[in-house]
mmCIF file of N, CA and C in Angstrom:
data_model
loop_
_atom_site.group_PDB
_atom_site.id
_atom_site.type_symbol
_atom_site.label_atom_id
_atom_site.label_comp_id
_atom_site.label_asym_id
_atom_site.label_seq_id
_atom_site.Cartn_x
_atom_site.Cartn_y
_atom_site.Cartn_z
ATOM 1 N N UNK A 1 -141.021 10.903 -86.394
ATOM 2 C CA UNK A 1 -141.768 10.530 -85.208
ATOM 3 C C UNK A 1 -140.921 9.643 -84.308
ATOM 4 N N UNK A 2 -140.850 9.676 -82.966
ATOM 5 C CA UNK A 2 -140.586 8.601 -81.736
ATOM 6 C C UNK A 2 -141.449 8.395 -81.233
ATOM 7 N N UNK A 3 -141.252 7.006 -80.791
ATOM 8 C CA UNK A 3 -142.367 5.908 -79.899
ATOM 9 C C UNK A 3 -141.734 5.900 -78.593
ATOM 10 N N UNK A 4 -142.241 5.382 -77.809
ATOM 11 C CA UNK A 4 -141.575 5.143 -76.572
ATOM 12 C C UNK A 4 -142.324 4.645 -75.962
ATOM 13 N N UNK A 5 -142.204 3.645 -75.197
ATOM 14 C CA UNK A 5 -142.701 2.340 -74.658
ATOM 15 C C UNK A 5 -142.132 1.642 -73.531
ATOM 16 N N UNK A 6 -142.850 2.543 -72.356
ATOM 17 C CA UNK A 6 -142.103 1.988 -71.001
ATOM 18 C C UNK A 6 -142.498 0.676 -70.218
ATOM 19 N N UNK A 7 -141.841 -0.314 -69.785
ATOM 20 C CA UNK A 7 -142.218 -1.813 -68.815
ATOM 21 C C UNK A 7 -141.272 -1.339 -67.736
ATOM 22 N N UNK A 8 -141.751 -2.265 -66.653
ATOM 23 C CA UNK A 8 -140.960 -2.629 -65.673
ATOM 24 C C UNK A 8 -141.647 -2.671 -63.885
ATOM 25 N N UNK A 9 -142.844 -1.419 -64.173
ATOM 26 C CA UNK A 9 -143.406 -0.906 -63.093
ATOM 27 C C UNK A 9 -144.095 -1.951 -62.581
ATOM 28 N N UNK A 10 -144.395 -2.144 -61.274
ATOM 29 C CA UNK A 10 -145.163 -2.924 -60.733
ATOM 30 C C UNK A 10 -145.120 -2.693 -59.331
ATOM 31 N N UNK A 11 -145.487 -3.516 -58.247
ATOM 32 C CA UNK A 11 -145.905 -3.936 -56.947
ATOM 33 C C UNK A 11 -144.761 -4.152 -55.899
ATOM 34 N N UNK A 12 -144.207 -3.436 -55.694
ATOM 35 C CA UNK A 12 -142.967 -3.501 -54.396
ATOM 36 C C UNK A 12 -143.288 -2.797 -52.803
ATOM 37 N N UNK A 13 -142.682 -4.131 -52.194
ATOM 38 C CA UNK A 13 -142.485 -3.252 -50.561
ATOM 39 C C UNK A 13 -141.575 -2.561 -50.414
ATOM 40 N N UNK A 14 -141.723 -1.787 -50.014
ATOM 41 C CA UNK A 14 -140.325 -0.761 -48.977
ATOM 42 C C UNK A 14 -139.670 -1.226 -48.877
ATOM 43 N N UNK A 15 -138.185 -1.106 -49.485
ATOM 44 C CA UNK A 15 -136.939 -1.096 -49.800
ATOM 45 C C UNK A 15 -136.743 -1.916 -50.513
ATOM 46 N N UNK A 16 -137.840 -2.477 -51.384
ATOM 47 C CA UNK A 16 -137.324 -2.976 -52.608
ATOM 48 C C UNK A 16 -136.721 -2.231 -53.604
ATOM 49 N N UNK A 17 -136.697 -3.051 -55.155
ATOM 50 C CA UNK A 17 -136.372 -2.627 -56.289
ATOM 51 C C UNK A 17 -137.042 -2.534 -57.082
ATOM 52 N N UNK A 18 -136.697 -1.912 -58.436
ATOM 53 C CA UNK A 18 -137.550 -2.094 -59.850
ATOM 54 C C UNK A 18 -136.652 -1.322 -60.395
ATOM 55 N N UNK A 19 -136.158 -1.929 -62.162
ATOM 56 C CA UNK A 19 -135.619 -1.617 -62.676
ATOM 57 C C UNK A 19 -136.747 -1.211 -64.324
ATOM 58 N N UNK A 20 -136.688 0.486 -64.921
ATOM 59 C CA UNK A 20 -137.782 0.644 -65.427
ATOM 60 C C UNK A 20 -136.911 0.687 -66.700
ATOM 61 N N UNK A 21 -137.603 0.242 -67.684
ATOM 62 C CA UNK A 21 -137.351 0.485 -69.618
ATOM 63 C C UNK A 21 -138.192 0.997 -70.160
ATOM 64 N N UNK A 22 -137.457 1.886 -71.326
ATOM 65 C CA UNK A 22 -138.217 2.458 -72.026
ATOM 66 C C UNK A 22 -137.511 2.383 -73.750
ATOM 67 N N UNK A 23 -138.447 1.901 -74.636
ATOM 68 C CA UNK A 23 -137.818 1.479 -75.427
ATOM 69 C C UNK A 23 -138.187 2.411 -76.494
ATOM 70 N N UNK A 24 -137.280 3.216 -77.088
ATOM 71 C CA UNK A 24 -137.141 3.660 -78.262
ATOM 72 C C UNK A 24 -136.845 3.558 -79.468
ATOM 73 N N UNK A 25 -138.017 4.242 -80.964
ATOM 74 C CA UNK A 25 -138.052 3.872 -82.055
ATOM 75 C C UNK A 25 -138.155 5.288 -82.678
ATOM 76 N N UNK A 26 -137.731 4.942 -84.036
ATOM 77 C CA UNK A 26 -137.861 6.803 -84.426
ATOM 78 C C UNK A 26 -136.341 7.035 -84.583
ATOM 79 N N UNK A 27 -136.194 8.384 -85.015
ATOM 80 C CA UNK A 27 -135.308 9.216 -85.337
ATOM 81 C C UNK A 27 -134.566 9.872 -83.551
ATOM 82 N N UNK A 28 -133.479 9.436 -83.171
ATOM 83 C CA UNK A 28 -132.985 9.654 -82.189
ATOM 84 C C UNK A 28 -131.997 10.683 -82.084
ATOM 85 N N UNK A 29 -131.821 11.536 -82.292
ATOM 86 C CA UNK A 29 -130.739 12.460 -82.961
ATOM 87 C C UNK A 29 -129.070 12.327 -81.821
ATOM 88 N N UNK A 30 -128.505 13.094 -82.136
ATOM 89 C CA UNK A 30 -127.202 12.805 -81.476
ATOM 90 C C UNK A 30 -127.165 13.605 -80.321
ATOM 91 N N UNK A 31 -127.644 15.081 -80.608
ATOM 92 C CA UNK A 31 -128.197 15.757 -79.474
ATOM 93 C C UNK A 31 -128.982 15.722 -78.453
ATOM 94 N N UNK A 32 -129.461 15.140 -77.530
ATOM 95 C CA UNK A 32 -130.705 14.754 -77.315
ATOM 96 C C UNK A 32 -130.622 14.436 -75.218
ATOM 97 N N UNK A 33 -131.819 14.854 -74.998
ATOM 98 C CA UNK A 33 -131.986 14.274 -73.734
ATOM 99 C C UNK A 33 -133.101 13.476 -73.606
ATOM 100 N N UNK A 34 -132.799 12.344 -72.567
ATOM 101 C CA UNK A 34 -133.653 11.306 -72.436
ATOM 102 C C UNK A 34 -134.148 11.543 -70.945
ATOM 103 N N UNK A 35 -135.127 11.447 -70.630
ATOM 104 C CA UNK A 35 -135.883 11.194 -69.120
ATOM 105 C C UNK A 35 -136.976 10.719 -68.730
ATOM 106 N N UNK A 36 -136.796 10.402 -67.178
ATOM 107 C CA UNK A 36 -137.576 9.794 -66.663
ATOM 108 C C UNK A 36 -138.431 10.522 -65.497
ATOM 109 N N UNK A 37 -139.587 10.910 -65.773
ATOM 110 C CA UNK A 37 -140.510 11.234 -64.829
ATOM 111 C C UNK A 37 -141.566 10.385 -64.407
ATOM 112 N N UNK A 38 -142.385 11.170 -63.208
ATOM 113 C CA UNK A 38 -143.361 10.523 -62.428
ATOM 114 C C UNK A 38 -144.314 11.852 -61.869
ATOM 115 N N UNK A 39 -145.438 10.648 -61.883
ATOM 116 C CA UNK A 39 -146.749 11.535 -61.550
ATOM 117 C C UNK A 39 -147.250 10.775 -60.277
ATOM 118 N N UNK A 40 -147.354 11.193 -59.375
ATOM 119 C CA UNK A 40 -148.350 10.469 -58.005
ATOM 120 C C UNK A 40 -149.847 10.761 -58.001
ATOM 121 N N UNK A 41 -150.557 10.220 -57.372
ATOM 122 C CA UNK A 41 -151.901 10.304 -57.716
ATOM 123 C C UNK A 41 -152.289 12.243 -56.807
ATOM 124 N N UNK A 42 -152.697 12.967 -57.581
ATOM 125 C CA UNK A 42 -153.491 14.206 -57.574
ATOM 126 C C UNK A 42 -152.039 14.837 -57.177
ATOM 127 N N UNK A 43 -150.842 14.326 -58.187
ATOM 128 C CA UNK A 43 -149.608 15.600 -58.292
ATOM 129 C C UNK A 43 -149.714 16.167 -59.544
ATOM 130 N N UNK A 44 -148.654 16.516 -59.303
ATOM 131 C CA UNK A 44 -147.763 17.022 -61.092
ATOM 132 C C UNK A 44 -147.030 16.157 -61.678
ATOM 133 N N UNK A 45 -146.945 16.195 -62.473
ATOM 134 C CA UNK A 45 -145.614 15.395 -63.284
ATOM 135 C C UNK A 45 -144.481 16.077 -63.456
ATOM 136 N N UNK A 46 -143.068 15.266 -62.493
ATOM 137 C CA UNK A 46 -142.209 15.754 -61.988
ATOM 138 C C UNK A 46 -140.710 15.050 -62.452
ATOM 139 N N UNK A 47 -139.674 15.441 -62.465
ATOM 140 C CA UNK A 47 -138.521 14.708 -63.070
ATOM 141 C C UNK A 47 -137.963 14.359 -61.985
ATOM 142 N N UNK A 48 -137.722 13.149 -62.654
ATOM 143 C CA UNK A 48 -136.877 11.772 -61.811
ATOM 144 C C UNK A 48 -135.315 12.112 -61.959
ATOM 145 N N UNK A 49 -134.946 11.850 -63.398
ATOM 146 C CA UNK A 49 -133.754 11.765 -63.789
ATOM 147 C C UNK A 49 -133.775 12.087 -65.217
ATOM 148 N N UNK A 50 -132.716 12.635 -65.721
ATOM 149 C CA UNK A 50 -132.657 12.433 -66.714
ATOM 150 C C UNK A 50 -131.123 12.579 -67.562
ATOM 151 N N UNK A 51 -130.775 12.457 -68.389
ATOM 152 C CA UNK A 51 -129.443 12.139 -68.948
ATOM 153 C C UNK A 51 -129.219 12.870 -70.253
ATOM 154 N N UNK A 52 -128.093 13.534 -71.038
ATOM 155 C CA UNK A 52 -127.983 14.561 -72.118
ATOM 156 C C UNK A 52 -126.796 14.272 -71.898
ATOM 157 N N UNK A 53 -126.845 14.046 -73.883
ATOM 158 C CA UNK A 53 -125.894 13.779 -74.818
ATOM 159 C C UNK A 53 -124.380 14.211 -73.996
ATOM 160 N N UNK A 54 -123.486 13.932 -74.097
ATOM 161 C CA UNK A 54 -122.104 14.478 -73.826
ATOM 162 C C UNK A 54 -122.245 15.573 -72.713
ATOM 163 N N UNK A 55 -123.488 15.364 -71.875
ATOM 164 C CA UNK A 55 -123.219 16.250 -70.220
ATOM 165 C C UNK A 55 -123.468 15.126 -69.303
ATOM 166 N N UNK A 56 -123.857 14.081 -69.482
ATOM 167 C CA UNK A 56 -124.226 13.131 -68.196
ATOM 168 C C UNK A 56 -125.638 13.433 -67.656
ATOM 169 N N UNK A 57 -125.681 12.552 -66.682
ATOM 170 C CA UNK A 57 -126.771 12.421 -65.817
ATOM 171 C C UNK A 57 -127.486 13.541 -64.531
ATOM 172 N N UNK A 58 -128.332 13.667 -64.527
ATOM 173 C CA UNK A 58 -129.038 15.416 -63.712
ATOM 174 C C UNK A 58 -130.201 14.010 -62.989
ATOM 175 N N UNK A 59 -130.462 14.574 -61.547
ATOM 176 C CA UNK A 59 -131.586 13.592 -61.018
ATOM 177 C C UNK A 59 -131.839 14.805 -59.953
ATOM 178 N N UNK A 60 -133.080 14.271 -59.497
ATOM 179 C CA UNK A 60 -133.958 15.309 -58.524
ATOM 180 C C UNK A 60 -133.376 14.858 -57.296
ATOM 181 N N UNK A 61 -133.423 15.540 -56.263
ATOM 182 C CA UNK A 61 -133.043 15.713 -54.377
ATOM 183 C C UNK A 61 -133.705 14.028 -54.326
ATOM 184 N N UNK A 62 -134.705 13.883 -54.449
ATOM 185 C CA UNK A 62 -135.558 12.951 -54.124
ATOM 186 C C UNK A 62 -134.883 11.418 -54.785
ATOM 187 N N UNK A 63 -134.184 11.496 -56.152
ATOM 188 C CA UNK A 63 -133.549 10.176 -56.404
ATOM 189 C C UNK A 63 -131.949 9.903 -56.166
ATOM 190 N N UNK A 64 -131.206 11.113 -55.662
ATOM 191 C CA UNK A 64 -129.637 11.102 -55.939
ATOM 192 C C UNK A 64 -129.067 9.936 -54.535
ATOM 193 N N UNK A 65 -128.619 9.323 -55.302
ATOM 194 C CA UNK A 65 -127.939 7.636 -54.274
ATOM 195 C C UNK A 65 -128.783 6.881 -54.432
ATOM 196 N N UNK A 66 -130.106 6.844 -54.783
ATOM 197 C CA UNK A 66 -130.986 5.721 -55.189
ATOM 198 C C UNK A 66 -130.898 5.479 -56.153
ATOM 199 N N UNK A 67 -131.611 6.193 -57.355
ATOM 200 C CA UNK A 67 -131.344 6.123 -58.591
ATOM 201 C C UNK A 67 -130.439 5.788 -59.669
ATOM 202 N N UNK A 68 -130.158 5.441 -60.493
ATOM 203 C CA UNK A 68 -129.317 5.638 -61.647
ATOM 204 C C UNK A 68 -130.039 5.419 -63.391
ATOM 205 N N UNK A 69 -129.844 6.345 -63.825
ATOM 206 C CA UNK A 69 -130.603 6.708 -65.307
ATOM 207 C C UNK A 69 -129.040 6.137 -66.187
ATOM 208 N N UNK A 70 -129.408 5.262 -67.207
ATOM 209 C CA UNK A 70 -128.652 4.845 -68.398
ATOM 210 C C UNK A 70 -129.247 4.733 -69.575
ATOM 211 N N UNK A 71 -128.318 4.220 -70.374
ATOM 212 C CA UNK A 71 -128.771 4.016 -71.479
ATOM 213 C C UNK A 71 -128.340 2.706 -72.549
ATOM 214 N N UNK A 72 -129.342 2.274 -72.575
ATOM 215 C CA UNK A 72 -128.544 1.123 -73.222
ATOM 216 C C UNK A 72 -128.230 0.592 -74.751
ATOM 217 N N UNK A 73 -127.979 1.009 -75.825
ATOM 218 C CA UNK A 73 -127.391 1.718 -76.818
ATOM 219 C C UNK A 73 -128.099 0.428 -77.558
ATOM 220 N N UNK A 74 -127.246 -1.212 -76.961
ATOM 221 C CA UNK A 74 -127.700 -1.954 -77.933
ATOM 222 C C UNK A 74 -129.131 -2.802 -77.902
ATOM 223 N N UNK A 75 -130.060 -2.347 -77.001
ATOM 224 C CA UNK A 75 -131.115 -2.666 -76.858
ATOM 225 C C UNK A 75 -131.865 -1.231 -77.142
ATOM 226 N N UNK A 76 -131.382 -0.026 -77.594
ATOM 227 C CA UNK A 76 -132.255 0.946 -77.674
ATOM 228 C C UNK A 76 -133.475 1.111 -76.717
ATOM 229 N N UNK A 77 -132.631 1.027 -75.540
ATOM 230 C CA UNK A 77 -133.426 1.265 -74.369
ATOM 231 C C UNK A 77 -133.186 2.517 -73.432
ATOM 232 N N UNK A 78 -133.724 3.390 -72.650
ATOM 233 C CA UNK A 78 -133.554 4.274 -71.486
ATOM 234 C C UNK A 78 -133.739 3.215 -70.290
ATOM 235 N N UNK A 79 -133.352 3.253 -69.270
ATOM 236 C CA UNK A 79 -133.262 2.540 -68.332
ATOM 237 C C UNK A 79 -133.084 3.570 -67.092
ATOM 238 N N UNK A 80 -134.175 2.858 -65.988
ATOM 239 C CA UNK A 80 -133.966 3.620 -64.760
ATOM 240 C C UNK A 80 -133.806 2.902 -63.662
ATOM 241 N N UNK A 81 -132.707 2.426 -62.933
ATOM 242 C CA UNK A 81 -132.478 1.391 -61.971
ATOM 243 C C UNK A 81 -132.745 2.221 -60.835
ATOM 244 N N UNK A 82 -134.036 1.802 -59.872
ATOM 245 C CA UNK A 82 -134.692 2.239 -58.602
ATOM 246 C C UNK A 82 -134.310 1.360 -57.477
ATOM 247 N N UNK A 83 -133.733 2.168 -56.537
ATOM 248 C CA UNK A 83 -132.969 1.355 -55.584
ATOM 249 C C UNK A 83 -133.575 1.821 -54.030
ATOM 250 N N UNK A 84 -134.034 1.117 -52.793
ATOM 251 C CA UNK A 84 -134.570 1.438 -51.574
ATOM 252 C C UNK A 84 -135.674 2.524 -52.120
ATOM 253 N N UNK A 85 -136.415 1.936 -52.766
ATOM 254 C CA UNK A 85 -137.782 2.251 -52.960
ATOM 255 C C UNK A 85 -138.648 2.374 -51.355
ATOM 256 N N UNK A 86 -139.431 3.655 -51.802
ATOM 257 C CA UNK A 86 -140.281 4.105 -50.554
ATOM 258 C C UNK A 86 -141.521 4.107 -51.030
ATOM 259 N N UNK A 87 -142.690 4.267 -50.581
ATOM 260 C CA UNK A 87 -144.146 4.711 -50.496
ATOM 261 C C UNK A 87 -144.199 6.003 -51.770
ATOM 262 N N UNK A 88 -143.306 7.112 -51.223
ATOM 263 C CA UNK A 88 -143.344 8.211 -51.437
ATOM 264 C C UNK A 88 -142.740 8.047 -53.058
ATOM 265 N N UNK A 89 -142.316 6.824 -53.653
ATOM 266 C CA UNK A 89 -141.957 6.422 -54.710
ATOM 267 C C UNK A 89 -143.105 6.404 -55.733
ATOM 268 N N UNK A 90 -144.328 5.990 -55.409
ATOM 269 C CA UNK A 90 -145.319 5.700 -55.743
ATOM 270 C C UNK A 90 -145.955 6.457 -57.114
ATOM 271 N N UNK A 91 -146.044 5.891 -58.065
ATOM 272 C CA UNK A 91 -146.223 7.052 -59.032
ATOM 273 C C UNK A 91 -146.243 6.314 -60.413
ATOM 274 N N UNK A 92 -146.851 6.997 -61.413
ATOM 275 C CA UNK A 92 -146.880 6.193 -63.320
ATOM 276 C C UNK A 92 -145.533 7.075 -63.458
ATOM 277 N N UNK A 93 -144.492 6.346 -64.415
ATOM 278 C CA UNK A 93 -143.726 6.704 -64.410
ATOM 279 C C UNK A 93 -143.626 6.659 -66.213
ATOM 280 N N UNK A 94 -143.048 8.083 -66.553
ATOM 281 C CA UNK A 94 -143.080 8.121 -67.750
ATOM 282 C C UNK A 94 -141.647 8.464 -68.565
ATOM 283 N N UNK A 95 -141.086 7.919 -69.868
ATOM 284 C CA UNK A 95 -139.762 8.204 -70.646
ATOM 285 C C UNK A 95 -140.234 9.416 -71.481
ATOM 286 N N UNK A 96 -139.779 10.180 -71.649
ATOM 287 C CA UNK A 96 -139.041 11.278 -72.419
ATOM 288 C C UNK A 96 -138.414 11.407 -73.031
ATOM 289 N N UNK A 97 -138.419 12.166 -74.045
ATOM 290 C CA UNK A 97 -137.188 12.660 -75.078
ATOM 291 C C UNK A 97 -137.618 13.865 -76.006
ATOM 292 N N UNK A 98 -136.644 14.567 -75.281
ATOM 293 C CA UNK A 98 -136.681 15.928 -76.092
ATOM 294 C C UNK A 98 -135.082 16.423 -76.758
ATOM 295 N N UNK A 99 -135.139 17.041 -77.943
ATOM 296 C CA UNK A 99 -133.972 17.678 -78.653
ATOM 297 C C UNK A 99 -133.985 19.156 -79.296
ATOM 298 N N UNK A 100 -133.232 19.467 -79.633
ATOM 299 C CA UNK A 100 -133.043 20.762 -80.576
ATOM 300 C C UNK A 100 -133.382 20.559 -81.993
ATOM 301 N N UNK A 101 -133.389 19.621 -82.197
ATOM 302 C CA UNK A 101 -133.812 18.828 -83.605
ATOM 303 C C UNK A 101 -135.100 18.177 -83.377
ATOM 304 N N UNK A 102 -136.014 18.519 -82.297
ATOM 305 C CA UNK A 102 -137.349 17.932 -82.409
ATOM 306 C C UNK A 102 -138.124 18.977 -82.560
ATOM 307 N N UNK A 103 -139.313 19.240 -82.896
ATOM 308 C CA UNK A 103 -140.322 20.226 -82.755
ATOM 309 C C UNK A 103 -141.040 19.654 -80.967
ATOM 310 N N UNK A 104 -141.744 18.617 -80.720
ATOM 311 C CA UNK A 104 -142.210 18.126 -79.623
ATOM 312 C C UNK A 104 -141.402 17.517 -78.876
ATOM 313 N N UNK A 105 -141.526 17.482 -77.818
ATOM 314 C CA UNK A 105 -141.136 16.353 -76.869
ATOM 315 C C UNK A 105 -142.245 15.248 -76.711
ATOM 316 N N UNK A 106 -141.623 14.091 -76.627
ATOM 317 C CA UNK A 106 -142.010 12.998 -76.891
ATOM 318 C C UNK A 106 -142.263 11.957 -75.578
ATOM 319 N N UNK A 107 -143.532 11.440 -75.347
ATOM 320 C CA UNK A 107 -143.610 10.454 -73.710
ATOM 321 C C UNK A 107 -144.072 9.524 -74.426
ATOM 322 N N UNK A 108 -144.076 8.620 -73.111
ATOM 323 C CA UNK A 108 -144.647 7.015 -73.550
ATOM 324 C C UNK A 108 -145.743 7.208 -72.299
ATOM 325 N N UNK A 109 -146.295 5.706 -72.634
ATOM 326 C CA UNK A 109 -147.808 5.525 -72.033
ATOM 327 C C UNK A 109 -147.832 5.576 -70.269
ATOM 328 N N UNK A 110 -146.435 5.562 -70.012
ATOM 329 C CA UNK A 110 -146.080 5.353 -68.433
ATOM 330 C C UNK A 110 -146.541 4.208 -67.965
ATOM 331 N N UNK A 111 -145.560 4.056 -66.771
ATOM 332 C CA UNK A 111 -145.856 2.307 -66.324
ATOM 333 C C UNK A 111 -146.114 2.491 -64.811
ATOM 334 N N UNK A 112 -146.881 1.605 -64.273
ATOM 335 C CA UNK A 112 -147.221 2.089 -62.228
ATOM 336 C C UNK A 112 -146.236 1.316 -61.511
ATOM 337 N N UNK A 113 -145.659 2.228 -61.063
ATOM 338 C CA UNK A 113 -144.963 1.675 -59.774
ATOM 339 C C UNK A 113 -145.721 2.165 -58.402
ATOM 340 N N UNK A 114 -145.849 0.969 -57.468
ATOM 341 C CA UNK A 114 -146.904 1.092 -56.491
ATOM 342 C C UNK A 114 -145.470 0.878 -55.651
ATOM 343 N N UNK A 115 -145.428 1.156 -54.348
ATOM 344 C CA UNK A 115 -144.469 0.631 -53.381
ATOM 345 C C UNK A 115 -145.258 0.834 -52.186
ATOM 346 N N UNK A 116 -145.342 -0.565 -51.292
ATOM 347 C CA UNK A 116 -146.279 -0.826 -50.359
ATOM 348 C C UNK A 116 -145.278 -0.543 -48.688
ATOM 349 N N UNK A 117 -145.838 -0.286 -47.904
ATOM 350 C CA UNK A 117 -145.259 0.163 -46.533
ATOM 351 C C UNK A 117 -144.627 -1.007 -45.958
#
């Protein structure tokens, strides 16, 4: 089993920041992709960014020069540094992890990022 347990989301104006964590427990395999999506109120749930083993980092039209997806090995964290945050940012934002060695893919409870005009 993996847990995953995202903080960080909260209350920003336009062109602020927020930097999001997601903390992972469980069996992490070596293979593996980690991501970060978001849901806006009466969307879909859509990918932000996300990052795989020995290919690097993949992000949507919507985060590339804002964004940056890491990982932080000795805090067993996913990390999503949000940069000139918009309105259109607005959304529960949820961690991921899926593998070839998982049967499921795996989310956490998602955290709200609001960004005010």
């Amino acid at each position: 089993q993996v847990q995953l347990v995202e903080s960080g989301g909260g209350l920003v104006q336009a062109g602020g920041l927020l930097r999001l964590s997601c903390v992972f427990s469980g069996t992490i395999f070596s293979i593996v992709t980690l991501g970060w999506y978001r849901q806006a109120p009466g969307g879909q749930r859509e990918l932000v960014a996300d990052i795989t083993s020995g290919r690097g980092a993949n992000y949507a039209n919507s985060a590339k020069g804002r964004f940056a997806i890491f990982r932080d090995d000795a805090k067993n964290t996913l990390n999503l540094q949000m940069n000139s945050l918009t309105p259109e940012d607005t959304a529960v934002y949820y961690c991921n992890v899926r593998s070839p060695y998982l049967r499921d893919e795996y989310w956490g409870q998602g955290t709200q990022v609001t960004v005010s005009s």
